[in-house]
Short mmCIF file of C-alpha atoms in Angstrom, two decimals:
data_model
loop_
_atom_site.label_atom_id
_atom_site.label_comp_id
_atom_site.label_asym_id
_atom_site.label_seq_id
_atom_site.Cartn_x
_atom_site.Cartn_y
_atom_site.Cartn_z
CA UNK A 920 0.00 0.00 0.00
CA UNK A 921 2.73 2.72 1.26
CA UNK A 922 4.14 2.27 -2.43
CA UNK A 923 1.32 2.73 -4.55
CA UNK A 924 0.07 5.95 -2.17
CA UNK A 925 4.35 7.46 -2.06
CA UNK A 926 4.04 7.37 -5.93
CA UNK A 927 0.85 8.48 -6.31
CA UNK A 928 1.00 11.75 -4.21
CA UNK A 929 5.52 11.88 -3.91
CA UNK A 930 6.47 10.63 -7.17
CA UNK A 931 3.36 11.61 -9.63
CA UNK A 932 1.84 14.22 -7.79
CA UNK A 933 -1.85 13.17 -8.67
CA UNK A 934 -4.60 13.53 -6.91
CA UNK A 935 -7.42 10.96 -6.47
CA UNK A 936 -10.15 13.04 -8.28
CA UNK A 937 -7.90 13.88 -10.88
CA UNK A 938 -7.44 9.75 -11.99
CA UNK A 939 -10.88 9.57 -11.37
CA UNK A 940 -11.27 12.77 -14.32
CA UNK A 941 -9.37 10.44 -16.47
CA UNK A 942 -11.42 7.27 -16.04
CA UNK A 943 -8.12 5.63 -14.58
CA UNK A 944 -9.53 4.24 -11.25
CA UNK A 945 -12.50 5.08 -8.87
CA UNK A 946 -11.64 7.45 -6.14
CA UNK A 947 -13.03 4.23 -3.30
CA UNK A 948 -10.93 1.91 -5.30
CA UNK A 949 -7.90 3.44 -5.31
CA UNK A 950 -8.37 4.15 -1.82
CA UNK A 951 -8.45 0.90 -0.74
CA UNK A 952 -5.61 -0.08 -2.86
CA UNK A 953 -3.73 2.30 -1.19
CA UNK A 954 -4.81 1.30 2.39
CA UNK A 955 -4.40 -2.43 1.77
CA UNK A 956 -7.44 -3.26 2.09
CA UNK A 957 -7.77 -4.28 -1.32
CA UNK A 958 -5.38 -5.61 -3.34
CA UNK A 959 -5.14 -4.58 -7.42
CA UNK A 960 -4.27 -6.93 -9.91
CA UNK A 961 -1.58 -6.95 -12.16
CA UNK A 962 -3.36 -5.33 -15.29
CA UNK A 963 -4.81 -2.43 -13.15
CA UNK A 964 -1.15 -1.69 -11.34
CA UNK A 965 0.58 -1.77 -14.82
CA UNK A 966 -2.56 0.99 -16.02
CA UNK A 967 -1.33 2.84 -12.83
CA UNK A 968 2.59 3.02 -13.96
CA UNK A 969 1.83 4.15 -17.29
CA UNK A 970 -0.87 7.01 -16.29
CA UNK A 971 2.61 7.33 -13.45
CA UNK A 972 4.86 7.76 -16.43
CA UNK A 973 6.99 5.13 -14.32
CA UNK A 974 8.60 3.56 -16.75
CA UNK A 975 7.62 -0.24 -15.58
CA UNK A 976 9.25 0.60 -12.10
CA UNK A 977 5.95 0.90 -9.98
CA UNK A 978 4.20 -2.27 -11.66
CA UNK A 979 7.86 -4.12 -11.22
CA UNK A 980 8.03 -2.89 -7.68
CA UNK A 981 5.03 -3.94 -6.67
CA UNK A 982 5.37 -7.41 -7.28
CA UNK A 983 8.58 -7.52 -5.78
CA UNK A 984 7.42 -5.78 -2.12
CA UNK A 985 6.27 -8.75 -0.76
CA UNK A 986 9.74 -10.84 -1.63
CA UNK A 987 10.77 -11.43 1.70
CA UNK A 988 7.26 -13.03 2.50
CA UNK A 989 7.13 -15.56 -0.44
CA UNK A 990 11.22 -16.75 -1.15
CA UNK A 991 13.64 -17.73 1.46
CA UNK A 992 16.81 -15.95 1.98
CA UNK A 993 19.71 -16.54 -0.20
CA UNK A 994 23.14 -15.40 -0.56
CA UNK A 995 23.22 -15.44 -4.16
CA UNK A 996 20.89 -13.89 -6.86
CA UNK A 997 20.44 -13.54 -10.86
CA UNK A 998 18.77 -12.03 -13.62
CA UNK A 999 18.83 -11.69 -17.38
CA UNK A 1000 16.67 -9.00 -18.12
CA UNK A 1001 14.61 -8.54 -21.25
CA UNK A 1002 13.68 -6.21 -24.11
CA UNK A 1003 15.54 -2.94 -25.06
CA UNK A 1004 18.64 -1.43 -22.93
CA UNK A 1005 17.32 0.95 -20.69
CA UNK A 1006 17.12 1.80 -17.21
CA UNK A 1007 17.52 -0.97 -14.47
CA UNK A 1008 17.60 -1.53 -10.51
CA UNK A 1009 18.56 -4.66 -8.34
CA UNK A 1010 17.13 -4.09 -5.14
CA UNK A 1011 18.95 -5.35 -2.50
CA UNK A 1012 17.44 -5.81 1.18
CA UNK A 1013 18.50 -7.69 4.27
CA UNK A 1014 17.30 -9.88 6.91
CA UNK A 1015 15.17 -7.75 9.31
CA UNK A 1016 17.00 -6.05 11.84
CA UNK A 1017 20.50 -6.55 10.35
CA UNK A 1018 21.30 -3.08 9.54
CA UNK A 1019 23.03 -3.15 6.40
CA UNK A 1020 23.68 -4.40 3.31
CA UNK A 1021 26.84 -6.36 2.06
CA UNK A 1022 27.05 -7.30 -1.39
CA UNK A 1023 28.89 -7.71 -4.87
CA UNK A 1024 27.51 -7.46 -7.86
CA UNK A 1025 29.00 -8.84 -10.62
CA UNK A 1026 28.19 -8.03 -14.64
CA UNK A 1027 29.94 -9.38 -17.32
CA UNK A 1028 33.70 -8.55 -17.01
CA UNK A 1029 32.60 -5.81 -14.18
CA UNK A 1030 31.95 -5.51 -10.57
CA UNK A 1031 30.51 -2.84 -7.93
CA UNK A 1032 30.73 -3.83 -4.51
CA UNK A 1033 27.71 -2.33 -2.10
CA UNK A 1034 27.95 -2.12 1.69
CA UNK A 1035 25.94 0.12 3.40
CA UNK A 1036 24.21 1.07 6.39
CA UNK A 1037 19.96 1.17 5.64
CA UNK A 1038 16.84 -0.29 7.08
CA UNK A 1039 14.88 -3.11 6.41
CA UNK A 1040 13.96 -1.49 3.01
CA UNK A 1041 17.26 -2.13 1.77
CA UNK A 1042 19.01 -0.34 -0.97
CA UNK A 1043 18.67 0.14 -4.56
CA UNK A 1044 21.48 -0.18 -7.20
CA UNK A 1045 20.79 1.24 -10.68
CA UNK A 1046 22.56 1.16 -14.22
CA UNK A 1047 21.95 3.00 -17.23
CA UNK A 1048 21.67 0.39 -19.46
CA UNK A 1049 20.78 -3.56 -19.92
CA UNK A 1050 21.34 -6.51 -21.72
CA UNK A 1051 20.14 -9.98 -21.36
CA UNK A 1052 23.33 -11.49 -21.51
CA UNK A 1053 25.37 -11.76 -19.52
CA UNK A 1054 23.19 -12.02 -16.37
CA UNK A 1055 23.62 -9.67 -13.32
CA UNK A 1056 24.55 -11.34 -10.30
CA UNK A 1057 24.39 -10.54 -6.79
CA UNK A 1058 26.36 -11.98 -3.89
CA UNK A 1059 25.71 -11.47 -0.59
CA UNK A 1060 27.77 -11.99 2.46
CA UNK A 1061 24.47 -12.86 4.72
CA UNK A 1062 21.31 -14.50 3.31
CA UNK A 1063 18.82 -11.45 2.47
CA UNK A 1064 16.63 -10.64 -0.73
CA UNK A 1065 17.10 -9.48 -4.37
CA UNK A 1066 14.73 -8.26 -6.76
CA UNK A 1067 15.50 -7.03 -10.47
CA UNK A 1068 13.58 -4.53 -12.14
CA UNK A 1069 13.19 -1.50 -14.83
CA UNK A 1070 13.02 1.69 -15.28
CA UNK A 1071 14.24 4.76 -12.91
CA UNK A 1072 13.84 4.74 -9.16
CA UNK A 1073 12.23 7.85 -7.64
CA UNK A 1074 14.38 9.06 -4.40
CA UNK A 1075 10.84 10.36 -3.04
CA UNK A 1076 10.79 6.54 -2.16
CA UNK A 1077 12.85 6.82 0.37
CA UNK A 1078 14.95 4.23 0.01
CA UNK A 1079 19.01 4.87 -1.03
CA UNK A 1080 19.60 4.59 -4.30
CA UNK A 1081 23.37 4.02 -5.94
CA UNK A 1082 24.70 4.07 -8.99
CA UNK A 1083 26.27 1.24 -10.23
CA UNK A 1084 28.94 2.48 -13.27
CA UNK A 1085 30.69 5.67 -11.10
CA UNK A 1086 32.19 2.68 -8.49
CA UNK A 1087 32.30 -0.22 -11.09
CA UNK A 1088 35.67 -1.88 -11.91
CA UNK A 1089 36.91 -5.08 -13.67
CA UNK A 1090 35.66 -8.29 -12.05
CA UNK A 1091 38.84 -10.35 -10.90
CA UNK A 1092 37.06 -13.49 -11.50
CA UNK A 1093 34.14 -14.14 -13.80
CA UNK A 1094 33.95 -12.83 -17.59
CA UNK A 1095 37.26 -11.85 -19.20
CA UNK A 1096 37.51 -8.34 -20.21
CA UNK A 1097 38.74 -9.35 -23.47
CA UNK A 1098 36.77 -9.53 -26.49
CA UNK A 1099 34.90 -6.49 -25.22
CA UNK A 1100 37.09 -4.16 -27.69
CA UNK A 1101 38.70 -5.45 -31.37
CA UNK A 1102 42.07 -6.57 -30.67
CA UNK A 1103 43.40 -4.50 -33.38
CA UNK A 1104 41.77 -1.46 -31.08
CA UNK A 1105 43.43 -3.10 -28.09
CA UNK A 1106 46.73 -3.32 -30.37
CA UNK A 1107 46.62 0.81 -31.04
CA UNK A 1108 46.06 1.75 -27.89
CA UNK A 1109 48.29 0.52 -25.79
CA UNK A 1110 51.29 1.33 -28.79
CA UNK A 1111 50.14 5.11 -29.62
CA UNK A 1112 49.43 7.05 -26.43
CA UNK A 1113 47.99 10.06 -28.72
CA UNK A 1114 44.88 7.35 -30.01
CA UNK A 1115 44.72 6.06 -26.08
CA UNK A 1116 44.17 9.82 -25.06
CA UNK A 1117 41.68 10.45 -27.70
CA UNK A 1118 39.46 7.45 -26.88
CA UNK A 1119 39.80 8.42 -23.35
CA UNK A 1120 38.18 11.97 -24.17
CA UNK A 1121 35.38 10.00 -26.43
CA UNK A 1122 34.30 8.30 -23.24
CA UNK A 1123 34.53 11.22 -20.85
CA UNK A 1124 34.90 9.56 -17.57
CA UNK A 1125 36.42 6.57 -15.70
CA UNK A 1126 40.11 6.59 -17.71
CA UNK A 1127 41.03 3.85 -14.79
CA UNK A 1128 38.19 1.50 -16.44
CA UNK A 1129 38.53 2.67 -19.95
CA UNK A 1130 42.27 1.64 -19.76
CA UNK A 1131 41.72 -1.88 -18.17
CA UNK A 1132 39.35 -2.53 -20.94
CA UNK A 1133 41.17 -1.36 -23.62
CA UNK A 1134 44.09 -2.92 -22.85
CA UNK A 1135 43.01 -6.68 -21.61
CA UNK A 1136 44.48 -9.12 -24.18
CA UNK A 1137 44.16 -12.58 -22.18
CA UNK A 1138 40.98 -13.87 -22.09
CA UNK A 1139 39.62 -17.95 -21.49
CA UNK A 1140 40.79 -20.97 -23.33
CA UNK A 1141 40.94 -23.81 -20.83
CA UNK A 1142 38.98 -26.63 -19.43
CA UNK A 1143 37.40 -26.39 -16.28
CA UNK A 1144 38.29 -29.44 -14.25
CA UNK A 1145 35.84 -31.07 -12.57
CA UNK A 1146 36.71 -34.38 -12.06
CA UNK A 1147 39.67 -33.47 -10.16
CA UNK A 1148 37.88 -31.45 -7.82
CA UNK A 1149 35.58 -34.06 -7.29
CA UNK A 1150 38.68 -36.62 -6.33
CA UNK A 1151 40.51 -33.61 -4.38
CA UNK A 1152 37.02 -33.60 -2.17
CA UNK A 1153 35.60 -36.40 -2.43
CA UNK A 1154 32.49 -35.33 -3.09
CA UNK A 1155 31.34 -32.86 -6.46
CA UNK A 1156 32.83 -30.04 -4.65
CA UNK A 1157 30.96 -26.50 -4.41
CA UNK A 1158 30.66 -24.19 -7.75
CA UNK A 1159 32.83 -21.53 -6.13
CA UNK A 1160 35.40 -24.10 -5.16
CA UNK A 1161 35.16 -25.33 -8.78
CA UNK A 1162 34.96 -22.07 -10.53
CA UNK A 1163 36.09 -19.30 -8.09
CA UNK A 1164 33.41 -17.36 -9.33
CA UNK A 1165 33.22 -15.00 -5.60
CA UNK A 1166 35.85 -12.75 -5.59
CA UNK A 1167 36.89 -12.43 -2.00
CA UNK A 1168 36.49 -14.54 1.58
CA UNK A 1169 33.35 -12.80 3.18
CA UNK A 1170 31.49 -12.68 -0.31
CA UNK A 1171 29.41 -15.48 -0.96
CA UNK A 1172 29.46 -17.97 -3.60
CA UNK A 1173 27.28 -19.35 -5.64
CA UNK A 1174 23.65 -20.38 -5.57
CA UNK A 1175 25.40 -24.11 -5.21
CA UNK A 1176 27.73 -23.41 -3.42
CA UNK A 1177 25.61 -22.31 -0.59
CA UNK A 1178 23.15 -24.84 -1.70
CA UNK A 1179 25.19 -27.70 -0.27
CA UNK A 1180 27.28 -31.14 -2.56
CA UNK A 1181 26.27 -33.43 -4.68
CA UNK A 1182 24.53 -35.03 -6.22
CA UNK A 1183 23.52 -38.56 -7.44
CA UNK A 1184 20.24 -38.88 -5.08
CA UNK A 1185 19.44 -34.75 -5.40
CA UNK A 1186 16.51 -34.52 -3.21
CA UNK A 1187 12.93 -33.34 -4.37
CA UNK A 1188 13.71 -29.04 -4.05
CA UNK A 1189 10.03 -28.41 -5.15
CA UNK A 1190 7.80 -25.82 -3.04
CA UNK A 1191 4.83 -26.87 -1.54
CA UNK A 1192 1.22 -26.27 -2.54
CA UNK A 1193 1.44 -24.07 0.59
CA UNK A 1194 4.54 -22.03 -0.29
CA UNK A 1195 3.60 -21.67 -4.10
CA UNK A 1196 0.23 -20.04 -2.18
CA UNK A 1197 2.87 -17.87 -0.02
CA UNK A 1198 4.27 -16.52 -2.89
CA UNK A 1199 1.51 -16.04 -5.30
CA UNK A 1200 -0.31 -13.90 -2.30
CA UNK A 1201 3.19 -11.82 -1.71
CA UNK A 1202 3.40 -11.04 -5.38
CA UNK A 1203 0.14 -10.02 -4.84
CA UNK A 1204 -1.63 -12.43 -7.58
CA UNK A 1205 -5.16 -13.66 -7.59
CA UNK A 1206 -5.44 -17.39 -8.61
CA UNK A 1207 -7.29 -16.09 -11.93
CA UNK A 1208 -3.82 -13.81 -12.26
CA UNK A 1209 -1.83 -16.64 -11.93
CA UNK A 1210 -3.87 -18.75 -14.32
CA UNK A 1211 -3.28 -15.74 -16.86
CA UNK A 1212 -0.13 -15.32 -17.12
CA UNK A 1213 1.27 -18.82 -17.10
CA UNK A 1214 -1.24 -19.36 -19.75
CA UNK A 1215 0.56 -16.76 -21.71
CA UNK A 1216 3.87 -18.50 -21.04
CA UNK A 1217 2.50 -21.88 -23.00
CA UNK A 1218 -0.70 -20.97 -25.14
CA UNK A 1219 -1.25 -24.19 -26.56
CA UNK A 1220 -1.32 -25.89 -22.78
CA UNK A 1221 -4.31 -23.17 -20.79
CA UNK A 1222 -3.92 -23.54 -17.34
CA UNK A 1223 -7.25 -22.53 -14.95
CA UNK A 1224 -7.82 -21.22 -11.45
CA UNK A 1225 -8.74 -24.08 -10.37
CA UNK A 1226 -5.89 -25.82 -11.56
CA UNK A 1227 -4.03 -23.36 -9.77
CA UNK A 1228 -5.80 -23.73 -6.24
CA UNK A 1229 -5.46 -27.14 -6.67
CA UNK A 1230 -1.86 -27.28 -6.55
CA UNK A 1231 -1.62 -25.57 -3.72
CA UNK A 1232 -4.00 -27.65 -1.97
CA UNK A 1233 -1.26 -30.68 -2.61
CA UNK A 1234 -2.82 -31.95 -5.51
CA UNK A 1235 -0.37 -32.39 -8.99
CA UNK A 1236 -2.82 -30.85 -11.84
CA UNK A 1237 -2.33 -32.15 -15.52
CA UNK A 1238 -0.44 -29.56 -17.02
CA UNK A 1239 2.49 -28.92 -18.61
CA UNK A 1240 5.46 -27.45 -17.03
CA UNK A 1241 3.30 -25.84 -14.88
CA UNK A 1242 5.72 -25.79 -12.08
CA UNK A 1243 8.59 -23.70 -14.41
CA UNK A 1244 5.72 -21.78 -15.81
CA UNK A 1245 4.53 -20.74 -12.56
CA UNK A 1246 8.24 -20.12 -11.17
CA UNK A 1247 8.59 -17.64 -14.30
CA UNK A 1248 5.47 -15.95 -13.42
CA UNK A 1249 6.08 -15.30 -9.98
CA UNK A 1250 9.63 -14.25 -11.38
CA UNK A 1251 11.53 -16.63 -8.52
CA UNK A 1252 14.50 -17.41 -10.70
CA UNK A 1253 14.50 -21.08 -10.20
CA UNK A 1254 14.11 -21.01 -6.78
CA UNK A 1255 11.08 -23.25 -6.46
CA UNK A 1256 11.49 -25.61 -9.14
CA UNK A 1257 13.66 -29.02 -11.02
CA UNK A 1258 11.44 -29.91 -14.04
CA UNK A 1259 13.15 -32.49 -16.76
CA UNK A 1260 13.86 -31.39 -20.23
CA UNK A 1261 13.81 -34.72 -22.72
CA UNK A 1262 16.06 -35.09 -25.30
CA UNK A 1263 16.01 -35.61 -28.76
CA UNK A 1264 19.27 -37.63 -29.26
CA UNK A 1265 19.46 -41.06 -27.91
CA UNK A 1266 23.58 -41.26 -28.04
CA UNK A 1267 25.73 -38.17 -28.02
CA UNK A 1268 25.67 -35.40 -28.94
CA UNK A 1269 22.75 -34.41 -26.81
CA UNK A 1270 20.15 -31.86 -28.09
CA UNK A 1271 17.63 -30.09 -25.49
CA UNK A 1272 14.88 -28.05 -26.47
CA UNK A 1273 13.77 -25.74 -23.50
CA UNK A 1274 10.32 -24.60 -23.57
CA UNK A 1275 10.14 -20.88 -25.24
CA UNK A 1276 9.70 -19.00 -21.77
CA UNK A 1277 12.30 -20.51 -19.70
CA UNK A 1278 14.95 -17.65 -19.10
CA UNK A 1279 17.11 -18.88 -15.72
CA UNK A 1280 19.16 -21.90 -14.47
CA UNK A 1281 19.41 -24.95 -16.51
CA UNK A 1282 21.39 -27.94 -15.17
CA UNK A 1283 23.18 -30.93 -16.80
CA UNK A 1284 23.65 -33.98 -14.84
CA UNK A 1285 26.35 -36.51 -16.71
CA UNK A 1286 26.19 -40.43 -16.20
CA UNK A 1287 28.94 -42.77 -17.07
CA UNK A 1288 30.98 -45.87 -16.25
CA UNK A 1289 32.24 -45.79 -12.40
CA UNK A 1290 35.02 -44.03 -11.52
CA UNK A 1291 35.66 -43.03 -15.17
CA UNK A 1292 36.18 -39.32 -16.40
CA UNK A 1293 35.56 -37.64 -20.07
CA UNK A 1294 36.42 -34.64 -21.73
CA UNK A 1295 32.82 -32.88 -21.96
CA UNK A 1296 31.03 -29.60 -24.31
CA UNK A 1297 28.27 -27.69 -23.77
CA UNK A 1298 27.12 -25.57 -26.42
CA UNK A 1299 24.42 -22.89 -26.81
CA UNK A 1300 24.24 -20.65 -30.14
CA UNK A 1301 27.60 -19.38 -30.84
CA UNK A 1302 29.25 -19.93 -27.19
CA UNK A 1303 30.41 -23.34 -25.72
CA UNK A 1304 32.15 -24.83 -22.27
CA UNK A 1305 35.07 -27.10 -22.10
CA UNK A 1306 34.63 -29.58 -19.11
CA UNK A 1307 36.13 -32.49 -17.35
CA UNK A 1308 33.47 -34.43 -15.49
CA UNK A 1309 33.17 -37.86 -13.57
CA UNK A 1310 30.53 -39.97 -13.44
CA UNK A 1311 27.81 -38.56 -11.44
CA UNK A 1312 28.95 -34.32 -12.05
CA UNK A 1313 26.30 -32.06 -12.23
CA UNK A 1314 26.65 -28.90 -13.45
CA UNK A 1315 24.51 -25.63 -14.25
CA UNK A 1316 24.75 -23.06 -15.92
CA UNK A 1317 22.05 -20.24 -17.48
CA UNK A 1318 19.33 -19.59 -21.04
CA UNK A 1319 19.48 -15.83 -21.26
CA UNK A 1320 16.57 -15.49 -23.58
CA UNK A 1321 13.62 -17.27 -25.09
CA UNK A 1322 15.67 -18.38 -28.21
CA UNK A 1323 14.39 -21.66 -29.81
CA UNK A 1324 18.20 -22.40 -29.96
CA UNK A 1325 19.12 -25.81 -28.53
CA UNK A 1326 21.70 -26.86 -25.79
CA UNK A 1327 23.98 -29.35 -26.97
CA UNK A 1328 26.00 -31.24 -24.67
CA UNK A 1329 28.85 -33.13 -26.00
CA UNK A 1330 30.91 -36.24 -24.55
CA UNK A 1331 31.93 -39.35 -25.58
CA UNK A 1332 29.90 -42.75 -26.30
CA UNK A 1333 28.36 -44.68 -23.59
CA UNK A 1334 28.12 -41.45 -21.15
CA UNK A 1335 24.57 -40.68 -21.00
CA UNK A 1336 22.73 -36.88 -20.21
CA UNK A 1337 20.18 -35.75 -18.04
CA UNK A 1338 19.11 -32.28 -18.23
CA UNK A 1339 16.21 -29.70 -16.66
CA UNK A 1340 15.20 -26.34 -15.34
CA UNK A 1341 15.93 -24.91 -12.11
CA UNK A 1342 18.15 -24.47 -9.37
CA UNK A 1343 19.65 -27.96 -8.58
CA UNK A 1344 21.12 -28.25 -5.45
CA UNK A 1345 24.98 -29.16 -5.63
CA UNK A 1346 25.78 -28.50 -9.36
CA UNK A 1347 28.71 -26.90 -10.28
CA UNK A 1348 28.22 -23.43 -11.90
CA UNK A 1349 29.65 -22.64 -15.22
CA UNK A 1350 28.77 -19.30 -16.40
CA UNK A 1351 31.85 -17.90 -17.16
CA UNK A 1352 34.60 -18.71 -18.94
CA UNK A 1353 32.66 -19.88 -22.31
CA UNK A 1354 34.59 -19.68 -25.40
CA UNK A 1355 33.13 -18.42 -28.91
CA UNK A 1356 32.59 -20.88 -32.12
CA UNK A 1357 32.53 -18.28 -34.51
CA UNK A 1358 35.09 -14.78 -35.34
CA UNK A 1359 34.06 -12.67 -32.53
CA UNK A 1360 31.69 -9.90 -33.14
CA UNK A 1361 33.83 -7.07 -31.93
CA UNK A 1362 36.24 -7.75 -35.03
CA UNK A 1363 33.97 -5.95 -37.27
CA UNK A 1364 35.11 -2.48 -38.83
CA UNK A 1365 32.15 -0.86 -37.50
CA UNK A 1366 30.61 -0.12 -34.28
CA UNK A 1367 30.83 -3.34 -33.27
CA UNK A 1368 34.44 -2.64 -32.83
CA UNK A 1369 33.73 -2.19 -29.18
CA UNK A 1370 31.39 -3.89 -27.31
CA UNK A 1371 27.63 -2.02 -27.26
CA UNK A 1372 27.03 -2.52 -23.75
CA UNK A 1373 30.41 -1.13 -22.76
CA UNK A 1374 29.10 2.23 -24.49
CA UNK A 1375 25.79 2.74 -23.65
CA UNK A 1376 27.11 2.84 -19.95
CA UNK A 1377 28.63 5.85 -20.98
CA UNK A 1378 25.92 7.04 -22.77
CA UNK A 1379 27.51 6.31 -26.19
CA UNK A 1380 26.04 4.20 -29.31
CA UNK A 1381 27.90 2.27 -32.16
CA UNK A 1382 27.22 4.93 -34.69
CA UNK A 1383 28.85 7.42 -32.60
CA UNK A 1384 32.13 5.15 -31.98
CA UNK A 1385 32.00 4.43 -35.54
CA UNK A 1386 32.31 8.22 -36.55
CA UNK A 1387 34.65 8.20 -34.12
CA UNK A 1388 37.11 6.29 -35.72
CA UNK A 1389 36.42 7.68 -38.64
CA UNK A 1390 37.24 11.28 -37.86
CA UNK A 1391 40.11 9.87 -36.05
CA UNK A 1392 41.37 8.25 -39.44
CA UNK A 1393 41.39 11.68 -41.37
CA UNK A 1394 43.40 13.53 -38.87
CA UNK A 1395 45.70 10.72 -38.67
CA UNK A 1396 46.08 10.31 -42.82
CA UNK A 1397 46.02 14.55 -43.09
#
């Protein structure tokens, strides 16, 4: 309620009559919307944001107030998020009574560490721009909460808000820096110090992370080794053990990591009719907005109310993914489901087909002779991962966007595949470090020269990078 009344009368400045002028909302209705004792549905709070002008932030915030209420605490968050760059937030809040937040957040080849002081309402960390991959992650050093979401956030909320890019720096650990400008870019400028300055002015701020970026040559070409981890532990080890994905002691690891080892006999991580209630209710869904919207996910496979009450009640209702579906709608990341994804190969290599909507953590789970180890690939679009398993190794990793592009997983005969959606306790994560199949993008004599996202954080495009080097070319030649 105190969010839909702040932006109403802090953010928008709107009075009640005046929505009620515009045949927005009755003046009763909104009231009790804004008292809580009513609660809108998700068509009527996205009508609100755009009569707002918020962007998407007030209908994205107000599904994720009620986070702490419907998802356990974790240490480790992500998100890929969708549609055009723009605006974005990561909201960041701790247990109650804990005083602070303590976190690293980790994008691409880039980091920004937060820890500060705040309330239970947590903090808010914002970038300019987006893209869907690579995913954003958050670590935290204690369990707490982390919602993604777009558009700007008001500071009439309240709540701190901190900008991501003026503290960022180059991740020690996860993505490689390189690839992100042309090599024969990288080549110039760190061999003519009059090109270095001038791309330094074209940017405008930051030199410190201009120059790491445009001067990282070494980037990832090695197998992860898994199987040795596994016999160094005996047991599948944790991802950040495996990986070293968390850059320092105090920051946490990853989702498996904290989740616990391995592996064979992974027990049943599913919510509960009762929690999948929990969370619906904190989202602040009806059953009949539930229904909706992971009807939308999977037209061909309508899902009802009842279908939805049902399961909550216990009960397993005939329906297609409808545990994944419902995890997208309530935008839990994972968190409260392991659904199977069959294959279409019957030897290797593997193909999996993920349903359309899926955008989170997928997991492969590989099965071979005892005690025996293979060289291992998985592959999605352009990008694969070298691996070493042993019988038994599970590991995860994450579909950025509803592409009808395939995973293919690799390894030799006789090893067998299992695959699904959904966080998987114990499996290794392998995010970073994937290689490229085909000549990178960023080798193109255009704007692609360096990489888009890297740009728009300073507020620059392709086209203006391109003329860039163009006018830079005439002086040099005159």
């Amino acid at each position: 309620p105190w969010l839909l009344r702040t932006w109403r009368t802090e953010v928008a400045r709107i009075s009640l009559r005046q929505l009620e002028e515009q045949g927005v909302v009755r003046r009763p209705t909104l009231s009790m919307w804004e008292n809580g004792h009513r609660t809108p549905g998700v068509r009527q709070v996205e009508e609100l944001d755009i009569c707002y002008g918020a962007g998407h932030a007030l209908a994205d915030l107000a599904l994720a107030v009620g986070t702490p209420a419907g998802l356990p605490p974790d240490t480790t968050w992500a998100h890929n998020p969708q549609g055009p760059s723009g605006p974005r937030w990561a909201w960041i809040r701790p247990r109650p009574g804990a005083g602070r937040v303590d976190s690293l957040l980790t994008w691409g080849a880039f980091a920004y560490e937060c820890r500060q002081p705040c309330d239970d309402r947590g903090v808010f960390v914002t970038s300019p721009v987006s893209m869907p991959n690579p995913a954003v992650w958050v670590h935290l050093r204690e369990p707490g909460w982390v919602d993604f979401g777009r558009g700007r956030v008001p500071e009439e909320l309240g709540i701190p808000v901190h900008e991501a890019l003026p503290g960022a720096r180059v991740a020690r650990h996860g993505h490689s820096p390189a690839g992100l400008v042309a090599p024969r870019l990288v080549a110039r400028f760190v061999s003519d110090p009059a090109f270095a300055e001038r791309v330094l002015e074209f940017f405008g701020s930051r030199p410190d992370l201009v120059r790491q970026v445009f001067s990282t040559t070494e980037g990832y070409d090695r197998v992860l080794d898994l199987a040795a981890a596994r016999a160094a532990t005996g047991t599948a080890g944790s991802a950040a053990g495996a990986t070293g994905t968390a850059e320092s002691a105090g920051t946490a690891g990853s989702a498996a990591g904290a989740a616990g080892t391995a592996e064979s006999a992974v027990p049943d991580p599913r919510f509960t009719g009762a929690r999948y209630r929990i969370l619906r209710e904190a989202r602040g869904l009806s059953r009949a907005d539930a229904a909706r919207l992971v009807t939308e996910l999977l037209p061909g496979d309508p899902v009802s109310d009842d279908q939805i009450g049902s399961l909550e009640r216990g009960a397993n209702p005939r329906a297609a993914f409808l545990r994944s579906r419902l995890d997208r709608a309530y935008r839990a990341d994972g968190a409260t489901c392991v659904e199977d994804i069959e294959t279409t190969s019957t030897r290797p290599p593997f193909v999996f087909h993920l349903p359309e909507y899926w955008i989170g953590p997928v997991w492969f789970r590989f099965e071979g002779p005892d005690e025996a180890t293979a060289l291992a690939e998985l592959h999605w679009d352009t990008a694969y991962k070298r691996l070493r398993v042993a019988t038994g190794t599970t590991v995860t990793c994450r579909r950025p966007v509803p592409d009808p592009v395939p995973f293919v997983v690799v390894c030799p005969r006789g090893w067998r595949v299992v695959a699904g959606m959904g966080r998987l306790p114990g499996a290794h994560d392998v995010n970073f470090g994937w290689l490229r199949t085909d000549r990178p993008e960023t080798e193109r004599d255009d704007g692609g020269a360096v990489n888009e996202i890297f740009l728009n954080w300073f507020g620059r495009t392709p086209e203006e990078f391109t003329g860039f080097l163009r006018e830079l070319d005439v002086e040099v030649r005159g």
